[in-house]
Short mmCIF file of C-alpha atoms and ligand atoms in Angstrom, two decimals:
data_model
loop_
_atom_site.label_atom_id
_atom_site.label_comp_id
_atom_site.label_asym_id
_atom_site.label_seq_id
_atom_site.Cartn_x
_atom_site.Cartn_y
_atom_site.Cartn_z
CA MET A 1 -19.90 -12.12 54.32
CA GLY A 2 -19.25 -15.73 53.31
CA GLU A 3 -16.85 -18.04 55.06
CA ARG A 4 -13.21 -17.62 54.04
CA ARG A 5 -12.15 -20.42 51.66
CA VAL A 6 -8.44 -20.29 51.01
CA ALA A 7 -6.52 -23.29 49.70
CA LEU A 8 -2.76 -23.78 49.58
CA ILE A 9 -1.47 -26.54 47.30
CA THR A 10 2.03 -28.02 47.25
CA GLY A 11 2.78 -29.66 43.90
CA ILE A 12 0.42 -27.25 42.14
CA THR A 13 2.27 -27.56 38.81
CA GLY A 14 1.70 -31.33 38.65
CA GLN A 15 -1.18 -33.29 37.13
CA ASP A 16 -3.28 -33.41 40.29
CA GLY A 17 -2.38 -29.88 41.43
CA SER A 18 -3.60 -28.45 38.14
CA TYR A 19 -6.95 -30.28 38.18
CA LEU A 20 -7.46 -29.56 41.87
CA SER A 21 -6.78 -25.84 41.30
CA GLU A 22 -9.43 -25.74 38.59
CA LEU A 23 -11.96 -27.48 40.84
CA LEU A 24 -11.27 -25.15 43.77
CA LEU A 25 -11.49 -22.03 41.57
CA GLU A 26 -14.91 -23.27 40.39
CA GLU A 27 -15.86 -23.65 44.05
CA SER A 28 -14.89 -19.99 44.60
CA TYR A 29 -11.76 -20.64 46.63
CA GLU A 30 -8.83 -18.29 46.73
CA VAL A 31 -6.12 -20.66 45.44
CA HIS A 32 -2.43 -20.42 46.36
CA GLY A 33 0.38 -22.71 45.30
CA ILE A 34 3.89 -23.44 46.48
CA VAL A 35 6.53 -23.74 43.78
CA ARG A 36 10.16 -24.69 44.19
CA ARG A 37 12.71 -22.39 42.65
CA SER A 38 14.23 -23.84 39.53
CA SER A 39 16.11 -22.36 36.62
CA THR A 40 13.69 -23.99 34.19
CA GLU A 41 10.15 -23.47 35.40
CA ARG A 42 7.38 -25.66 34.09
CA PHE A 43 3.93 -24.12 34.31
CA GLU A 44 2.31 -25.62 31.21
CA ARG A 45 -0.39 -27.50 33.14
CA ILE A 46 -1.60 -24.35 34.91
CA ALA A 47 -0.73 -21.79 32.22
CA SER A 48 -4.32 -21.21 31.06
CA PHE A 49 -5.50 -20.10 34.53
CA LYS A 50 -2.24 -19.01 36.18
CA ASP A 51 -3.44 -15.42 36.53
CA ARG A 52 -6.20 -16.65 38.87
CA LEU A 53 -3.68 -18.32 41.21
CA THR A 54 -1.16 -16.87 43.62
CA LEU A 55 2.17 -18.69 43.54
CA HIS A 56 4.72 -18.58 46.35
CA GLN A 57 8.31 -19.70 46.38
CA ALA A 58 9.00 -22.27 49.08
CA ASP A 59 10.47 -25.72 49.38
CA LEU A 60 9.49 -28.91 51.19
CA LEU A 61 13.16 -29.20 52.18
CA ASP A 62 13.12 -25.81 53.91
CA GLN A 63 11.04 -25.65 57.10
CA LEU A 64 11.05 -21.87 57.52
CA SER A 65 9.97 -21.23 53.96
CA LEU A 66 6.82 -23.30 54.64
CA VAL A 67 6.10 -21.51 57.91
CA ASP A 68 6.50 -18.15 56.16
CA VAL A 69 4.11 -18.97 53.31
CA ILE A 70 1.47 -20.43 55.63
CA ARG A 71 1.73 -17.34 57.89
CA GLN A 72 1.29 -15.08 54.90
CA VAL A 73 -1.54 -16.97 53.17
CA ARG A 74 -3.41 -18.22 56.26
CA PRO A 75 -5.08 -21.01 54.27
CA THR A 76 -8.15 -22.83 55.53
CA GLU A 77 -7.08 -25.98 53.67
CA ILE A 78 -3.68 -27.36 52.64
CA TYR A 79 -3.27 -30.08 50.02
CA ASN A 80 0.16 -31.71 50.16
CA LEU A 81 0.58 -33.09 46.65
CA ALA A 82 4.31 -32.41 46.19
CA ALA A 83 6.61 -35.42 46.18
CA GLN A 84 9.28 -37.26 44.29
CA SER A 85 6.54 -39.40 42.73
CA PHE A 86 8.23 -41.56 40.09
CA VAL A 87 8.81 -45.02 41.54
CA PRO A 88 12.00 -46.00 39.56
CA THR A 89 13.75 -42.76 40.58
CA SER A 90 13.29 -43.74 44.20
CA TRP A 91 15.87 -46.52 43.81
CA ARG A 92 18.36 -44.11 42.27
CA GLN A 93 17.71 -41.34 44.79
CA PRO A 94 16.31 -42.99 47.91
CA LEU A 95 17.48 -40.28 50.29
CA LEU A 96 16.11 -37.40 48.24
CA THR A 97 12.85 -39.34 47.89
CA GLY A 98 12.74 -39.69 51.67
CA GLU A 99 13.40 -35.96 52.17
CA PHE A 100 10.55 -34.85 49.90
CA THR A 101 8.07 -37.69 50.10
CA ALA A 102 8.47 -38.62 53.79
CA LEU A 103 10.00 -35.80 55.86
CA GLY A 104 8.41 -33.13 53.64
CA VAL A 105 5.04 -34.18 55.06
CA THR A 106 6.23 -33.59 58.62
CA ARG A 107 7.61 -30.19 57.66
CA VAL A 108 4.22 -29.09 56.33
CA LEU A 109 2.46 -30.54 59.39
CA GLU A 110 4.91 -28.80 61.72
CA ALA A 111 4.19 -25.52 59.96
CA VAL A 112 0.44 -26.15 60.38
CA ARG A 113 0.91 -26.92 64.07
CA LEU A 114 2.96 -23.78 64.63
CA VAL A 115 0.90 -21.31 62.60
CA ASP A 116 -2.67 -22.57 62.98
CA PRO A 117 -3.64 -26.13 63.95
CA GLY A 118 -7.15 -25.35 62.72
CA ILE A 119 -6.00 -25.61 59.09
CA ARG A 120 -7.40 -28.72 57.40
CA PHE A 121 -4.67 -30.88 55.88
CA TYR A 122 -4.81 -33.38 53.00
CA GLN A 123 -1.94 -35.82 52.46
CA ALA A 124 -1.56 -37.47 49.05
CA SER A 125 -0.96 -41.07 50.07
CA SER A 126 -0.59 -43.86 47.57
CA SER A 127 -1.64 -47.39 46.73
CA GLU A 128 2.10 -48.10 46.36
CA MET A 129 2.03 -48.41 50.16
CA PHE A 130 0.17 -51.73 49.78
CA GLY A 131 3.05 -53.22 47.77
CA ASN A 132 2.57 -56.96 47.73
CA SER A 133 -0.42 -57.17 50.09
CA PRO A 134 -2.90 -59.25 48.09
CA PRO A 135 -5.83 -57.48 46.35
CA PRO A 136 -8.39 -56.10 46.85
CA GLN A 137 -6.80 -53.42 49.03
CA GLY A 138 -8.91 -51.28 51.37
CA GLU A 139 -8.37 -48.97 54.34
CA ARG A 140 -7.68 -51.94 56.63
CA THR A 141 -5.20 -53.74 54.36
CA PRO A 142 -1.68 -53.84 55.86
CA PHE A 143 1.04 -51.88 54.07
CA SER A 144 3.90 -53.81 52.53
CA PRO A 145 5.78 -51.32 50.34
CA ARG A 146 8.17 -52.52 47.63
CA SER A 147 10.09 -49.36 46.70
CA PRO A 148 11.84 -46.53 48.57
CA TYR A 149 8.98 -44.38 47.27
CA GLY A 150 6.39 -46.71 48.82
CA VAL A 151 8.31 -46.76 52.10
CA ALA A 152 8.43 -42.95 52.16
CA LYS A 153 4.68 -42.73 51.48
CA VAL A 154 3.98 -45.09 54.40
CA TYR A 155 5.86 -42.65 56.64
CA GLY A 156 3.83 -39.74 55.20
CA HIS A 157 0.60 -41.61 55.87
CA PHE A 158 1.43 -42.45 59.47
CA ILE A 159 2.76 -39.01 60.37
CA THR A 160 -0.52 -37.57 59.06
CA VAL A 161 -2.51 -39.95 61.26
CA ASN A 162 -0.19 -39.12 64.13
CA TYR A 163 -0.74 -35.33 63.92
CA ARG A 164 -4.47 -36.01 63.93
CA GLU A 165 -4.15 -38.17 67.03
CA SER A 166 -1.48 -36.12 68.84
CA TYR A 167 -2.62 -32.57 68.15
CA GLY A 168 -6.21 -32.93 66.93
CA VAL A 169 -5.33 -31.54 63.49
CA PHE A 170 -8.03 -32.20 60.85
CA ALA A 171 -5.53 -34.24 58.85
CA VAL A 172 -6.62 -36.81 56.29
CA SER A 173 -4.77 -39.32 54.19
CA GLY A 174 -6.20 -40.07 50.74
CA ILE A 175 -4.90 -43.44 49.57
CA LEU A 176 -5.22 -42.95 45.82
CA PHE A 177 -4.72 -45.70 43.30
CA ASN A 178 -3.10 -44.80 39.95
CA HIS A 179 -4.87 -41.94 38.23
CA GLU A 180 -4.09 -40.67 34.78
CA SER A 181 -5.04 -38.03 32.22
CA PRO A 182 -3.62 -36.17 29.22
CA ARG A 183 -1.67 -34.10 31.79
CA ARG A 184 0.17 -37.15 33.17
CA GLY A 185 3.98 -36.98 32.96
CA LYS A 186 5.40 -39.00 30.05
CA GLU A 187 7.55 -41.18 32.33
CA PHE A 188 4.46 -42.96 33.74
CA VAL A 189 3.32 -45.97 31.77
CA THR A 190 -0.12 -44.78 30.59
CA ARG A 191 1.13 -41.54 29.11
CA LYS A 192 4.31 -43.16 27.82
CA VAL A 193 2.10 -45.56 25.87
CA THR A 194 -0.45 -43.01 24.58
CA ASP A 195 2.32 -40.61 23.53
CA ALA A 196 4.09 -43.42 21.66
CA VAL A 197 0.86 -44.50 19.97
CA ALA A 198 0.35 -40.94 18.70
CA ARG A 199 3.94 -40.66 17.43
CA ILE A 200 3.81 -44.08 15.76
CA LYS A 201 0.44 -43.32 14.17
CA LEU A 202 1.72 -40.02 12.81
CA GLY A 203 4.92 -41.58 11.53
CA VAL A 204 7.46 -39.87 13.78
CA ALA A 205 8.32 -43.02 15.77
CA ASP A 206 8.18 -46.74 15.20
CA GLU A 207 8.98 -48.47 18.45
CA LEU A 208 7.97 -48.43 22.12
CA ARG A 209 10.17 -50.01 24.79
CA LEU A 210 8.45 -51.23 27.92
CA GLY A 211 9.22 -53.23 31.06
CA ASN A 212 6.83 -55.59 32.83
CA LEU A 213 3.63 -56.08 30.81
CA GLU A 214 2.01 -58.36 33.39
CA ALA A 215 1.73 -55.82 36.24
CA ARG A 216 -1.88 -55.08 37.20
CA ARG A 217 -3.14 -51.67 38.19
CA ASP A 218 -6.45 -50.04 39.11
CA TRP A 219 -6.31 -47.04 36.78
CA GLY A 220 -8.73 -44.11 37.22
CA TYR A 221 -9.16 -40.65 35.76
CA ALA A 222 -7.32 -37.85 37.62
CA PRO A 223 -10.10 -35.18 37.43
CA ASP A 224 -12.41 -37.64 39.23
CA TYR A 225 -9.78 -38.22 41.92
CA VAL A 226 -9.24 -34.55 42.84
CA ARG A 227 -12.98 -34.33 43.62
CA ALA A 228 -12.40 -37.00 46.24
CA MET A 229 -9.48 -35.07 47.78
CA TRP A 230 -11.63 -32.02 48.22
CA GLY A 231 -14.56 -34.10 49.53
CA MET A 232 -12.39 -35.58 52.28
CA LEU A 233 -11.71 -32.12 53.71
CA GLN A 234 -15.42 -31.22 53.71
CA GLN A 235 -16.41 -34.04 56.09
CA ARG A 236 -17.39 -33.48 59.72
CA GLU A 237 -14.63 -35.76 60.96
CA PRO A 238 -11.18 -36.44 59.53
CA GLY A 239 -10.49 -39.95 58.26
CA ASP A 240 -8.55 -41.94 55.69
CA TYR A 241 -10.01 -43.12 52.40
CA VAL A 242 -9.08 -45.44 49.54
CA ILE A 243 -9.90 -43.90 46.15
CA ALA A 244 -10.02 -46.39 43.30
CA THR A 245 -12.29 -47.69 40.55
CA GLY A 246 -12.42 -51.31 41.74
CA VAL A 247 -11.47 -52.45 38.22
CA GLN A 248 -8.07 -53.84 37.25
CA HIS A 249 -6.14 -54.13 33.98
CA THR A 250 -2.68 -55.36 33.05
CA VAL A 251 -0.11 -53.15 31.35
CA ARG A 252 -0.59 -55.45 28.33
CA GLN A 253 -4.32 -54.62 28.23
CA LEU A 254 -3.49 -50.93 28.48
CA VAL A 255 -1.16 -51.30 25.50
CA GLU A 256 -3.75 -53.25 23.47
CA CYS A 257 -6.42 -50.68 24.21
CA ALA A 258 -4.27 -47.64 23.35
CA PHE A 259 -2.90 -49.08 20.10
CA GLY A 260 -6.44 -50.21 19.26
CA VAL A 261 -7.76 -46.64 19.54
CA ALA A 262 -5.37 -45.69 16.73
CA GLY A 263 -6.07 -48.83 14.71
CA LEU A 264 -2.50 -50.16 15.21
CA ASP A 265 -1.23 -53.66 16.03
CA TRP A 266 0.85 -53.27 19.20
CA ARG A 267 2.86 -56.46 18.55
CA ARG A 268 4.59 -54.77 15.61
CA HIS A 269 5.87 -51.89 17.72
CA VAL A 270 6.32 -52.87 21.38
CA ARG A 271 9.71 -54.24 22.45
CA SER A 272 10.62 -55.48 25.89
CA ASP A 273 13.50 -53.73 27.60
CA PRO A 274 15.00 -55.50 30.63
CA SER A 275 16.44 -52.21 31.91
CA LEU A 276 12.86 -51.08 32.59
CA ILE A 277 12.14 -54.00 34.94
CA ARG A 278 12.12 -52.73 38.53
CA PRO A 279 14.31 -54.22 41.29
CA ALA A 280 11.07 -55.09 43.13
CA GLU A 281 7.65 -54.91 41.51
CA VAL A 282 4.15 -54.27 42.82
CA ASP A 283 2.30 -56.97 40.88
CA SER A 284 -1.35 -56.39 41.58
CA LEU A 285 -3.23 -53.31 42.78
CA LEU A 286 -7.01 -53.32 42.96
CA GLY A 287 -8.74 -50.88 45.29
CA ASP A 288 -11.89 -51.37 47.33
CA PRO A 289 -13.63 -47.97 47.16
CA THR A 290 -16.62 -48.97 49.36
CA ARG A 291 -15.85 -46.54 52.17
CA SER A 292 -15.37 -43.51 49.92
CA ARG A 293 -18.57 -44.36 48.07
CA ASP A 294 -20.58 -44.73 51.28
CA ARG A 295 -19.16 -41.82 53.27
CA LEU A 296 -18.07 -39.31 50.62
CA GLY A 297 -20.67 -40.28 48.02
CA TRP A 298 -17.74 -40.49 45.60
CA LYS A 299 -17.91 -42.43 42.34
CA PRO A 300 -15.60 -42.35 39.32
CA ARG A 301 -17.26 -40.91 36.21
CA VAL A 302 -14.77 -41.84 33.48
CA GLY A 303 -13.86 -45.49 32.96
CA PHE A 304 -10.65 -47.08 31.69
CA GLU A 305 -11.41 -47.35 27.96
CA GLU A 306 -12.77 -43.82 27.73
CA MET A 307 -9.78 -42.45 29.59
CA VAL A 308 -7.29 -44.23 27.32
CA ARG A 309 -9.15 -42.91 24.28
CA LEU A 310 -9.10 -39.35 25.67
CA MET A 311 -5.36 -39.63 26.28
CA VAL A 312 -4.56 -41.06 22.84
CA GLU A 313 -6.66 -38.38 21.13
CA ALA A 314 -5.03 -35.57 23.12
CA ASP A 315 -1.58 -36.91 22.23
CA MET A 316 -2.49 -37.23 18.55
CA ASP A 317 -3.67 -33.60 18.51
CA ARG A 318 -0.49 -32.45 20.22
CA VAL A 319 1.91 -34.48 18.06
CA ALA A 320 0.11 -33.31 14.89
CA ALA A 321 0.31 -29.67 16.03
CA GLU A 322 4.03 -30.05 16.83
CA ALA A 323 4.69 -31.62 13.41
CA HIS A 324 2.79 -28.79 11.75
CA ALA A 325 4.73 -26.13 13.69
CA GLY A 326 7.98 -27.95 12.83
CA ALA A 327 7.10 -27.99 9.13
CA ARG A 328 6.46 -24.24 9.15
CA ALA A 329 9.69 -23.38 10.99
N1 GDD B 1 6.76 -46.08 34.09
C1 GDD B 1 6.80 -47.24 33.41
N2 GDD B 1 7.51 -47.30 32.24
N3 GDD B 1 6.16 -48.30 33.91
C2 GDD B 1 6.20 -49.47 33.21
C3 GDD B 1 6.89 -49.58 32.00
C4 GDD B 1 7.59 -48.45 31.50
O1 GDD B 1 8.22 -48.48 30.44
N4 GDD B 1 6.74 -50.86 31.54
C5 GDD B 1 5.97 -51.50 32.42
N5 GDD B 1 5.64 -50.67 33.45
C6 GDD B 1 4.84 -51.05 34.64
C7 GDD B 1 5.58 -50.76 35.94
O2 GDD B 1 6.52 -51.78 36.22
C8 GDD B 1 4.38 -50.71 36.91
O3 GDD B 1 4.06 -52.04 37.32
C9 GDD B 1 3.23 -50.19 36.05
O4 GDD B 1 3.67 -50.25 34.70
C10 GDD B 1 2.80 -48.76 36.39
O5 GDD B 1 3.95 -47.93 36.41
P1 GDD B 1 3.82 -46.32 36.55
O6 GDD B 1 2.88 -45.79 35.55
O7 GDD B 1 5.22 -45.78 36.57
O8 GDD B 1 3.07 -46.12 37.95
P2 GDD B 1 3.33 -46.77 39.40
O9 GDD B 1 2.21 -47.74 39.64
O10 GDD B 1 4.71 -47.25 39.57
O11 GDD B 1 3.17 -45.50 40.36
C11 GDD B 1 2.17 -44.52 40.13
O12 GDD B 1 1.03 -44.81 40.88
C12 GDD B 1 1.18 -44.71 42.28
C13 GDD B 1 -0.16 -45.08 42.92
O13 GDD B 1 -0.25 -46.47 43.02
C14 GDD B 1 2.76 -43.16 40.48
O14 GDD B 1 1.85 -42.15 40.06
C15 GDD B 1 2.96 -43.02 41.96
O15 GDD B 1 3.39 -41.69 42.27
C16 GDD B 1 1.63 -43.31 42.65
O16 GDD B 1 1.76 -43.19 44.04
#
């Protein structure tokens, strides 16, 4: 009989949860997910393989619900991907962001400690933690977060390290730089841009309003990044890793590239909207992925231009299909 491989994922309905589920199913894991009760459930990212997953109702705000699910599932690995993950919302709802994104991590770790400290634990940490520490940012770069979200993620990172050091839990913190895909939520800048390009190209929109075009990010492709998450839990020793491409672009370059894919001139459509400027900005993120390359053997496969093209094409297909369905209705 083979070794038991059972994964439990919080945030399974999100971009990363959906790609990670697919990877783990391919690796013959039994895959479980935690979903929060809501009157409008959103399963579109996992719909095509939902019958191969087992979903459980629990909540990062409710300690006992986490203990119950972990007792029932007895996972060998837990991936904590759930969070309030949109940076601007964290200024509007700083306390809720802290509950999910900071204390939620401790609740999962407490459940691990109580039920089975042998469970391997992955924490989705973020390059937002670096804030205005100058680039390039690596595992030894000091954190200097600029948003309530970034502050909450710093807490999540350190409590993960602390459970490793205090209780010997195999707990790792993956410090992931921005990672995108056609499954990205439309509030994030890459998808907001590629969705607008598709709608402008197909004549259902004319304008795109954006905030700071000069911000620099190290954008990678989400399916590449979930491979790194899994790889971290397969190591002999737990540790923390930066996952990034080592290549940086501005929001302006993203816009140029995406409009270019559709043969459009972005200057005719993009307007600046001061209400989208953040109270404090992270100006420049550029990751140093040396450690993950050397120790995990991890390398990104899809580069920036190819990813933007994939996203624009996926949005064009979707917008065209919606227009077609609308015309028939
Ligand atoms: N969302 C958004 N909308 N961002 C804009 C816009 C806009 O209209 N205009 C300019 N930007 C700029 C933001 O100011 C920011 O500098 C950059 O585009 C990227 O914004 P997001 O795509 O919202 O991502 P983020 O960098 O704030 O955060 C993402 O990456 C983190 C990892 O570094 C999120 O996925 C976080 O959850 C993640 O931890």
